[in-house]
Tab-separated table of C-alpha atoms (C1' of nucleotides) in Angstrom:
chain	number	residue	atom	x	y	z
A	1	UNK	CA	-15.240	-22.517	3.594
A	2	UNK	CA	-18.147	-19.835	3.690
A	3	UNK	CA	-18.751	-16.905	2.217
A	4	UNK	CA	-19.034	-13.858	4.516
A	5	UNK	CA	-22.151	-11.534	3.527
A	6	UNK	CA	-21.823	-8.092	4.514
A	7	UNK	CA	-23.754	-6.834	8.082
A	8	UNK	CA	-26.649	-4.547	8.100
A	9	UNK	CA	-25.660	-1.280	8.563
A	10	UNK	CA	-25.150	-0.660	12.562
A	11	UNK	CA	-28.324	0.180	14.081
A	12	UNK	CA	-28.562	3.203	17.006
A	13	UNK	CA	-28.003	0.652	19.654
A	14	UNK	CA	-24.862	-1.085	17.894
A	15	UNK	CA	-23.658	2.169	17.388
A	16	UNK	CA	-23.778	2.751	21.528
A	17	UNK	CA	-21.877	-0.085	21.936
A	18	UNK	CA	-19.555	1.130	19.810
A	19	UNK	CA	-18.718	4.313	21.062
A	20	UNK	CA	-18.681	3.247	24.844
A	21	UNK	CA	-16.385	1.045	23.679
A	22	UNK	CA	-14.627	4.374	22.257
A	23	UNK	CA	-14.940	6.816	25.441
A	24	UNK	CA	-13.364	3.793	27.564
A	25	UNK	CA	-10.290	3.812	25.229
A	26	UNK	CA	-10.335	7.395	25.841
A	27	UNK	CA	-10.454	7.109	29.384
A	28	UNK	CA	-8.617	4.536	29.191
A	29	UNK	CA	-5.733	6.233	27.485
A	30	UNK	CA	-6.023	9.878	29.412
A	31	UNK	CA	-7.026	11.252	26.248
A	32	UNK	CA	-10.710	13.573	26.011
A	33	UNK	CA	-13.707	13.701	24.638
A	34	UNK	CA	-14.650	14.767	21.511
A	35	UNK	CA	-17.520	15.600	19.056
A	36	UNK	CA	-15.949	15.613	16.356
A	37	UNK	CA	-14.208	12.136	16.499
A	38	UNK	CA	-17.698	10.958	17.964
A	39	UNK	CA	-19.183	12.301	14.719
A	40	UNK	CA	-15.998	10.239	12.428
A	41	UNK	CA	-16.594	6.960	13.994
A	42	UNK	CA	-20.107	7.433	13.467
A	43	UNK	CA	-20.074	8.216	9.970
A	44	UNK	CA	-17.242	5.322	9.577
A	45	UNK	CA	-19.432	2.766	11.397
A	46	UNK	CA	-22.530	3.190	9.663
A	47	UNK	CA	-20.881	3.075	6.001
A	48	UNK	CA	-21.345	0.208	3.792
A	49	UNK	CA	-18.307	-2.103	2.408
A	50	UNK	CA	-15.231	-0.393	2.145
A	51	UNK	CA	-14.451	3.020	2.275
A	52	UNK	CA	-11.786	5.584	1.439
A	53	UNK	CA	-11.082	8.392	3.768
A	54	UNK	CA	-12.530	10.874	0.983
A	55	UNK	CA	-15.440	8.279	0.980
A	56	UNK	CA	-15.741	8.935	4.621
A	57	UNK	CA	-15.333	12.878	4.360
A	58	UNK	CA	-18.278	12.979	2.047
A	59	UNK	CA	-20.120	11.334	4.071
A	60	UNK	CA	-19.503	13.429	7.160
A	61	UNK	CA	-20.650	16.164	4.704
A	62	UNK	CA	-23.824	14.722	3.978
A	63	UNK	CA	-24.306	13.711	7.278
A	64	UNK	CA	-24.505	17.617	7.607
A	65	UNK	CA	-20.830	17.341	9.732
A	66	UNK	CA	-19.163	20.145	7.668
A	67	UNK	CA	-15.855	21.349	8.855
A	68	UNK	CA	-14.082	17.845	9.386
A	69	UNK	CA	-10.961	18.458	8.215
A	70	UNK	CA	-9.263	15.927	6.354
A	71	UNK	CA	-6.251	15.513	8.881
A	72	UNK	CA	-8.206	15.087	11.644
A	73	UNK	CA	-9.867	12.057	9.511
A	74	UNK	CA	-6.687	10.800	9.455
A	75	UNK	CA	-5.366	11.588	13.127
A	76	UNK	CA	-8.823	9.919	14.453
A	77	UNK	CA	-8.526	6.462	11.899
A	78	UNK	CA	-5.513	4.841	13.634
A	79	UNK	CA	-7.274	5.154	17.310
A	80	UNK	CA	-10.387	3.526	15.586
A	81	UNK	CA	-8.471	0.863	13.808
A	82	UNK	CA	-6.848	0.205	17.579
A	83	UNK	CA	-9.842	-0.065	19.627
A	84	UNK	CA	-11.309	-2.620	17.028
A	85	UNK	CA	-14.205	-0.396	15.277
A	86	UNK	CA	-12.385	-0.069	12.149
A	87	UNK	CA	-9.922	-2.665	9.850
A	88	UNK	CA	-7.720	-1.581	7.609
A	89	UNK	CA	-8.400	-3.660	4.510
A	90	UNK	CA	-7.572	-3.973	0.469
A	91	UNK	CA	-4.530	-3.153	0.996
A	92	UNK	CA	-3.030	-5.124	-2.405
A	93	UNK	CA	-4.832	-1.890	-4.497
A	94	UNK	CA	-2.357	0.410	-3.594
A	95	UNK	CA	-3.632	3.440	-3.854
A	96	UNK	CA	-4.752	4.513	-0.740
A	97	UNK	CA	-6.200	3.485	2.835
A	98	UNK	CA	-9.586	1.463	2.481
A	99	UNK	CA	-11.387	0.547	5.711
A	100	UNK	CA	-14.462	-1.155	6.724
A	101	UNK	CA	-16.031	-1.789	10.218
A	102	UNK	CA	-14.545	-4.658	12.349
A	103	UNK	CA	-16.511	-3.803	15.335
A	104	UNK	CA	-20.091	-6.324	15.192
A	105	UNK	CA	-18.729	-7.733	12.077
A	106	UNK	CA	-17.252	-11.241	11.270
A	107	UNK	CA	-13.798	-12.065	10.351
A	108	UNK	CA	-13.275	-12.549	7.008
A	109	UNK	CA	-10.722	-11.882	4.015
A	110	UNK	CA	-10.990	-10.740	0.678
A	111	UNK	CA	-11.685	-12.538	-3.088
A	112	UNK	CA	-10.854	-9.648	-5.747
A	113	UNK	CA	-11.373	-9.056	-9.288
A	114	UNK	CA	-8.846	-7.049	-10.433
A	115	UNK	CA	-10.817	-5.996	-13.526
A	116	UNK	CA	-14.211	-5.048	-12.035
A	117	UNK	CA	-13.035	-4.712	-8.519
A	118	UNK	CA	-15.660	-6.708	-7.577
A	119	UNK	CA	-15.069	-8.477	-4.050
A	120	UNK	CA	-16.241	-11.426	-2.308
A	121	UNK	CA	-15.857	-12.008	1.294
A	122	UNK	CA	-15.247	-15.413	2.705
A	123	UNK	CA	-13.791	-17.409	5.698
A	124	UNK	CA	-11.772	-20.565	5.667
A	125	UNK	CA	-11.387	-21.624	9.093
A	126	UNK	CA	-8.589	-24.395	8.376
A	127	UNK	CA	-6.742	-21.391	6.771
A	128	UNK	CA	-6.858	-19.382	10.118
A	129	UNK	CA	-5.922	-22.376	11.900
A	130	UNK	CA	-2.639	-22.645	9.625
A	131	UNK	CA	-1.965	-19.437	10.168
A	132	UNK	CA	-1.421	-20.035	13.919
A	133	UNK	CA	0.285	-23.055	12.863
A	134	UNK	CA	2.965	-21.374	11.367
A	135	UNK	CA	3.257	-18.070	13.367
A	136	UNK	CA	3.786	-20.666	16.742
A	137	UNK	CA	6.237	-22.631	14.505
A	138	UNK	CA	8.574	-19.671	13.754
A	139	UNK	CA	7.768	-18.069	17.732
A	140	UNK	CA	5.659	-15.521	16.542
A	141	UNK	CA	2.509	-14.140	18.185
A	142	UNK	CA	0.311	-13.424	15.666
A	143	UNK	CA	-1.748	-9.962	15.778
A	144	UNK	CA	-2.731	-9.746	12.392
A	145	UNK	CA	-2.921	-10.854	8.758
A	146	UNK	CA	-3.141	-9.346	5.105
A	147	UNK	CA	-4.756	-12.396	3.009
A	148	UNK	CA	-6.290	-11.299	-0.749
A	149	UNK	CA	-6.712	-13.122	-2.910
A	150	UNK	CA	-6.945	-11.515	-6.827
A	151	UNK	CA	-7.702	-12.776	-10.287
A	152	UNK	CA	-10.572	-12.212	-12.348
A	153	UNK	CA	-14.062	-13.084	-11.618
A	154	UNK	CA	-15.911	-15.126	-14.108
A	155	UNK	CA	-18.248	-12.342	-15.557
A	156	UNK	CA	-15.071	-10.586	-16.716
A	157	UNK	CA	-13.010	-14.047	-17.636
A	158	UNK	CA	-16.569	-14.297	-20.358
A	159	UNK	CA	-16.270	-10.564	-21.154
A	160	UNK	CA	-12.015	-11.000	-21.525
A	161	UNK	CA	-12.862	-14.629	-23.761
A	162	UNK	CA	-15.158	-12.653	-26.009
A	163	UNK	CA	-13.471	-9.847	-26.561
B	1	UNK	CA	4.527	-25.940	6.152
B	2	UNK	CA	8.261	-25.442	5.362
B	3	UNK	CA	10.354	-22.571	5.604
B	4	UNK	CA	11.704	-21.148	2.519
B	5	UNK	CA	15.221	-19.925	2.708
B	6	UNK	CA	16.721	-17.320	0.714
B	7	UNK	CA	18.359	-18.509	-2.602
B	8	UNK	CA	22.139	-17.773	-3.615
B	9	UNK	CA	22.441	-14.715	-5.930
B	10	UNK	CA	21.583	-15.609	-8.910
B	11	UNK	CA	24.551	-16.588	-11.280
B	12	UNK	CA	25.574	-15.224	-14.477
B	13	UNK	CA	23.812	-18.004	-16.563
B	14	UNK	CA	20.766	-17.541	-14.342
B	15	UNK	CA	21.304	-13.861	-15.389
B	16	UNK	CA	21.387	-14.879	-19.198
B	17	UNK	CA	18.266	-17.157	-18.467
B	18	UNK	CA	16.410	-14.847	-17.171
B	19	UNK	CA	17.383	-11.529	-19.865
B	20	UNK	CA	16.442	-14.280	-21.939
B	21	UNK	CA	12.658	-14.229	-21.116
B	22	UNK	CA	12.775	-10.790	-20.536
B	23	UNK	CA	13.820	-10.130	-24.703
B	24	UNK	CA	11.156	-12.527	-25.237
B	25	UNK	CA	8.879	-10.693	-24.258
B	26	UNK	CA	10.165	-7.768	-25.133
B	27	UNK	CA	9.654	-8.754	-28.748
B	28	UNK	CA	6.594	-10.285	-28.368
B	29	UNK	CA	5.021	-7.184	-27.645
B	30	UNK	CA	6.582	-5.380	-30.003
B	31	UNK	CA	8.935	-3.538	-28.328
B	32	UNK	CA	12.946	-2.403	-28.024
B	33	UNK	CA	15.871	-4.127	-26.709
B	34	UNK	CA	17.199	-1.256	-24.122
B	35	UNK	CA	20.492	-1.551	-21.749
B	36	UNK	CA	19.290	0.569	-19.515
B	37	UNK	CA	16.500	-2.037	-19.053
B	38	UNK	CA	18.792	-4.531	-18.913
B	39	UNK	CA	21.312	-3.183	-16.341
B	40	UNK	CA	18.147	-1.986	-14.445
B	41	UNK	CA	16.964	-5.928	-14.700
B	42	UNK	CA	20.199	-7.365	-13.610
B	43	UNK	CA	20.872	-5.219	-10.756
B	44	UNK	CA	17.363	-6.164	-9.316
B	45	UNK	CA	18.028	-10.142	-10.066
B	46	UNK	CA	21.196	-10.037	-8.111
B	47	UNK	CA	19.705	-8.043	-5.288
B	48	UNK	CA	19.180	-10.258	-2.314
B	49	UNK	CA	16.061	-10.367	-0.280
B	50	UNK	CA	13.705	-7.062	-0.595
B	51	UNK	CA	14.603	-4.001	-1.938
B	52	UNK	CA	12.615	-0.462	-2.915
B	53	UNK	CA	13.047	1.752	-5.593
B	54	UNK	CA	15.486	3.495	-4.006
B	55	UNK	CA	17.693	0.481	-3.034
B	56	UNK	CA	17.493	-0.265	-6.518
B	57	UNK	CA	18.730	2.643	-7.651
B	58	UNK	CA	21.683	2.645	-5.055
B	59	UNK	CA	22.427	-0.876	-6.423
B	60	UNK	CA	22.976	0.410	-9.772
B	61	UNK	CA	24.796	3.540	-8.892
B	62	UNK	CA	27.073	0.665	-7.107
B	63	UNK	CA	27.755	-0.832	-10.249
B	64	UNK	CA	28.844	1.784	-12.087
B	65	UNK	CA	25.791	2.474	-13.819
B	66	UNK	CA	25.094	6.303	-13.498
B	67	UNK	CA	22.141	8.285	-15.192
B	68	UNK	CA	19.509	5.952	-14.424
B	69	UNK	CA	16.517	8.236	-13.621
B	70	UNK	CA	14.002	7.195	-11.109
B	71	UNK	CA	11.427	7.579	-13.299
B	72	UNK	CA	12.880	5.059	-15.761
B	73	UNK	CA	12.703	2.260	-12.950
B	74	UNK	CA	9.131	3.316	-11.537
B	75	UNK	CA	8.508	2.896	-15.699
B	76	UNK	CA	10.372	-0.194	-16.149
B	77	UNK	CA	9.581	-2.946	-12.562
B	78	UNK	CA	6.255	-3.143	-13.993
B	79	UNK	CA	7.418	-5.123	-17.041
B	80	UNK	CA	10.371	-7.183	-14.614
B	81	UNK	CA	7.065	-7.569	-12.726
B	82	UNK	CA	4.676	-8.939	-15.454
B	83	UNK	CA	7.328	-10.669	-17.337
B	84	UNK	CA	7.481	-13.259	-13.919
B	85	UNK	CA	11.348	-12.298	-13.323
B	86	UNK	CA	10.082	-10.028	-9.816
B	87	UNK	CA	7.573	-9.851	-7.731
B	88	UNK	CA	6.074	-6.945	-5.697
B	89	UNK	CA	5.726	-8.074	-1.568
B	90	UNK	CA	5.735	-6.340	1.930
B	91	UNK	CA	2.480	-4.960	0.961
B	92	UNK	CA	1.036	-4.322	4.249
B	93	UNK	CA	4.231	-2.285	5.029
B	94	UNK	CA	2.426	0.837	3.274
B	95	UNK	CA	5.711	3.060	2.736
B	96	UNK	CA	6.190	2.411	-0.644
B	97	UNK	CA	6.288	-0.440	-2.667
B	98	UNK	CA	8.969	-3.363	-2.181
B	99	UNK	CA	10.148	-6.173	-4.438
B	100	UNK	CA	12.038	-9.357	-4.377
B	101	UNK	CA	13.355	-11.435	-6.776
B	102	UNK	CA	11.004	-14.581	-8.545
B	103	UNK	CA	12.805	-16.064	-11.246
B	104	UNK	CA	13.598	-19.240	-10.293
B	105	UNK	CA	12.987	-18.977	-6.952
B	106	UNK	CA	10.185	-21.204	-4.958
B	107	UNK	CA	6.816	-19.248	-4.219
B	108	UNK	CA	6.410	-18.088	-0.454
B	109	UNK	CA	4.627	-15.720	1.830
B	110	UNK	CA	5.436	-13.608	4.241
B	111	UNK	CA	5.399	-13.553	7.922
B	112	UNK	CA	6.647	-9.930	9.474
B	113	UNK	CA	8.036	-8.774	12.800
B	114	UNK	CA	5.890	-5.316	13.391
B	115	UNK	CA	8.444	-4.509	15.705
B	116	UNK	CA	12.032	-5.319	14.397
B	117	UNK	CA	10.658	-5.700	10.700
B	118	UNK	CA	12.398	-9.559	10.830
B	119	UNK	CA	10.910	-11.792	8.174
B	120	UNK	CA	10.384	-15.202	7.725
B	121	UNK	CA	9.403	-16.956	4.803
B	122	UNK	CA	7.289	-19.726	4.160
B	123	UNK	CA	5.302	-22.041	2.061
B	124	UNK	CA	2.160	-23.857	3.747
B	125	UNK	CA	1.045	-26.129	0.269
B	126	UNK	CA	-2.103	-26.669	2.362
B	127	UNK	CA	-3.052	-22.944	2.275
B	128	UNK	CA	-2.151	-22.788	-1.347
B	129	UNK	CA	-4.706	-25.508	-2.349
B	130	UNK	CA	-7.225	-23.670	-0.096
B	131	UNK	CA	-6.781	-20.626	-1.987
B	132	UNK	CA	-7.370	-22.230	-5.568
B	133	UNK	CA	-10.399	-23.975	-3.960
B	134	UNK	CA	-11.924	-20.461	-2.633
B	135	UNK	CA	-11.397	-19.091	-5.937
B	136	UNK	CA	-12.708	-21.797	-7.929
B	137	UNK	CA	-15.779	-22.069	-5.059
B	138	UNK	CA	-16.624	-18.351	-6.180
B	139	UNK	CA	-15.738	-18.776	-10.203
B	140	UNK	CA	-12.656	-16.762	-9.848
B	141	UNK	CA	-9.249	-17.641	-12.072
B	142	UNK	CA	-6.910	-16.982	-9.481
B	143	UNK	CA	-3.891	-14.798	-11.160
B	144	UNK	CA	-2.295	-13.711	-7.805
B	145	UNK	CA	-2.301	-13.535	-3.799
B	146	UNK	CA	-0.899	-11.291	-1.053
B	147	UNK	CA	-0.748	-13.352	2.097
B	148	UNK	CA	1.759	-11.634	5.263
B	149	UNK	CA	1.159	-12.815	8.651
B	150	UNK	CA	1.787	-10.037	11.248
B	151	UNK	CA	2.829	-10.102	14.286
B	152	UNK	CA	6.010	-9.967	17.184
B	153	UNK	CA	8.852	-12.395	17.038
B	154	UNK	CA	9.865	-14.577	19.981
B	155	UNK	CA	13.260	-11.833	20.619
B	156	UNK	CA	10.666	-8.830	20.635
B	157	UNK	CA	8.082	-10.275	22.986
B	158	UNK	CA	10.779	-11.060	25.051
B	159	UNK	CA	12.032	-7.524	24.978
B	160	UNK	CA	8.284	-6.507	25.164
B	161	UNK	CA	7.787	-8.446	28.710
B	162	UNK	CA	10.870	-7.037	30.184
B	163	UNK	CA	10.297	-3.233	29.383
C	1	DC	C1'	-5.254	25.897	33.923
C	2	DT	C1'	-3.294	22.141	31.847
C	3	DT	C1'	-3.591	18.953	28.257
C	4	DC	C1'	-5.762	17.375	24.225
C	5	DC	C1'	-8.109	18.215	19.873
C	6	DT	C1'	-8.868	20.568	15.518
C	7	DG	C1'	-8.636	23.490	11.293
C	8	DC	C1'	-5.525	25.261	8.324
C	9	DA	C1'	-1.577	25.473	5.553
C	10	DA	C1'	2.536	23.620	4.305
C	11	DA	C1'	5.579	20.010	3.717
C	12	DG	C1'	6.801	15.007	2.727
C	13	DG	C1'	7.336	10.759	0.323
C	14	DC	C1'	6.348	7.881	-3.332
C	15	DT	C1'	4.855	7.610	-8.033
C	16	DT	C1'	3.254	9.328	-12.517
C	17	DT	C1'	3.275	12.259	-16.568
C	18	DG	C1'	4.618	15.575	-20.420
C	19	DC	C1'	8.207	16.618	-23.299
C	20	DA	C1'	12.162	16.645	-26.293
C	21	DA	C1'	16.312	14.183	-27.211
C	22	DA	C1'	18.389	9.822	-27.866
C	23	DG	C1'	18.116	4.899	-29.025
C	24	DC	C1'	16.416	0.677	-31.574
C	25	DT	C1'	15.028	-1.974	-35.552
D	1	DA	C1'	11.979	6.764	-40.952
D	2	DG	C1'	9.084	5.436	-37.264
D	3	DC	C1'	8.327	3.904	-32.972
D	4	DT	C1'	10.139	3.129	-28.188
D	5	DT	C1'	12.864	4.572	-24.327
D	6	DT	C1'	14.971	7.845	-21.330
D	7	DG	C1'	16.413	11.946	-18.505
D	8	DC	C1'	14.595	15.749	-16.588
D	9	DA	C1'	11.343	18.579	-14.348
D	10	DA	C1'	6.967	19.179	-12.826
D	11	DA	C1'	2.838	17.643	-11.175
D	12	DG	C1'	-0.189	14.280	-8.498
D	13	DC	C1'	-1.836	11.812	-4.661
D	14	DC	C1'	-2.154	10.360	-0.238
D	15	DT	C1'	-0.604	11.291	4.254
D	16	DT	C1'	1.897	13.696	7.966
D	17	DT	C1'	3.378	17.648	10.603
D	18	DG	C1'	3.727	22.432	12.818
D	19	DC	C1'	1.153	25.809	14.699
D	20	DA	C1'	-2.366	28.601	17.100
D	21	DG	C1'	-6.878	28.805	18.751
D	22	DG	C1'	-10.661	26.203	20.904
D	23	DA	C1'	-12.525	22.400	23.724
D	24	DA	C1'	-12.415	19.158	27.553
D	25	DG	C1'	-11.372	17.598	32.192
DNA sequence: CTTCCTGCAAAGGCTTTGCAAAGCT
DNA sequence: AGCTTTGCAAAGCCTTTGCAGGAAG
């Protein structure tokens, strides 16, 4: 068991790899080129932690990217989630999409205080491996996983004690 | 790692059981007895498998009970929710939320079909006792996990391979 | 010149909230 | 009586969709 500590932000080169990676979807898929999802993946790749997509349209702004509309955030997030830049992740909040960057960055799932919202990341490797276990037992083939875990971190068990 | 099969619908004394806890509570905190509640409790005990709000509400037009608004639910699953007698899963599904029954039935997680939306469920005691040790590792009081495994059942990669 | 991408506006789906009437204790 | 609960209607929030003009290959 290890904890997982957030990446450096993606430096220029990282950030090539990523969007060649990007442009050979594109090829890939007979769909074109474009700025303006260049500019989204950018600005998604270079956050830190988690992000909203409003988290991600300000940041476009300040990036000096005006005009990004906010459906066009969403049309571009699914094709970045596919190609691996992007995970989907906190999903147990509920209100609304939060992603992070998968692409460069290690596995890992989440420890959440539901009070604070504060949130560790950490990997169990014999957990992974019993998740294959039991996906091959029942015939699946596994593409993916949701795995949070929530309860309250010890800061706010003190805070909920004393108060 | 065992698979964990769907329990009979609850009986009527598991129905009295469990309105039981729920007036517990209910006074506990202080407030009113309410047969709207009720009937909106008992219709989502005897529910089998996972329902939404809606299927909820189509339950208890079933039985005969009319007039329940759908705000009253949205108000009142929280309580079924806190008070242990539900429990909200299907979390990665994303179009709104789903719930199952978890009075006295065994704890489980999820694994989903992406394709055909089949679901198995299952119980890996292993993975529970890594959980607790994760949270305890990182001085979390664990209150609460989501845990689906995703992926494409033996029928659909079949179907997959052909077409 | 054909197909894809994008901004804009509008609609959609689920959930929450304000209010007054009705229901409990 | 005093507080909670409920139906109803309206609003909120996030996300999707239809369309027309612009961009890419």
């Amino acid at each position: 068991m290890r904890r997982v500590t957030e990446p450096p932000v993606l430096d220029e080169s990282g950030l090539d790899r990523a969007l060649d990676r990007l442009r050979q979807a594109v090829r890939r898929r007979g769909l074109k080129g474009s700025s303006v999802r260049d500019a989204i993946a950018r600005a998604a790749l270079q956050r830190r932690g988690h992000f909203s997509v409003d988290d991600l349209l300000k940041e476009l702004r300040e990036r000096g990217v005006t005009d990004v509309h906010t459906s066009t955030v969403y049309r571009v997030l699914p094709l970045l989630v596919e190609v691996g830049l992007l995970q989907m992740t906190l999903v147990s909040a509920g209100d609304g999409a939060r992603y992070e960057r998968a692409f460069e960055r290690e596995h890992h799932d989440h420890l959440i205080c539901t009070r604070c919202g504060k949130i560790v990341e950490f990997e169990v490797e014999a957990i992974e491996a019993l998740q294959r276990e039991v996906a091959e037992r029942f015939g699946f083939r596994l593409t993916d996983h949701v795995h949070e875990l929530l309860g309250t971190c010890k800061d706010c068990s003190a805070a909920a004690a004393r108060g």
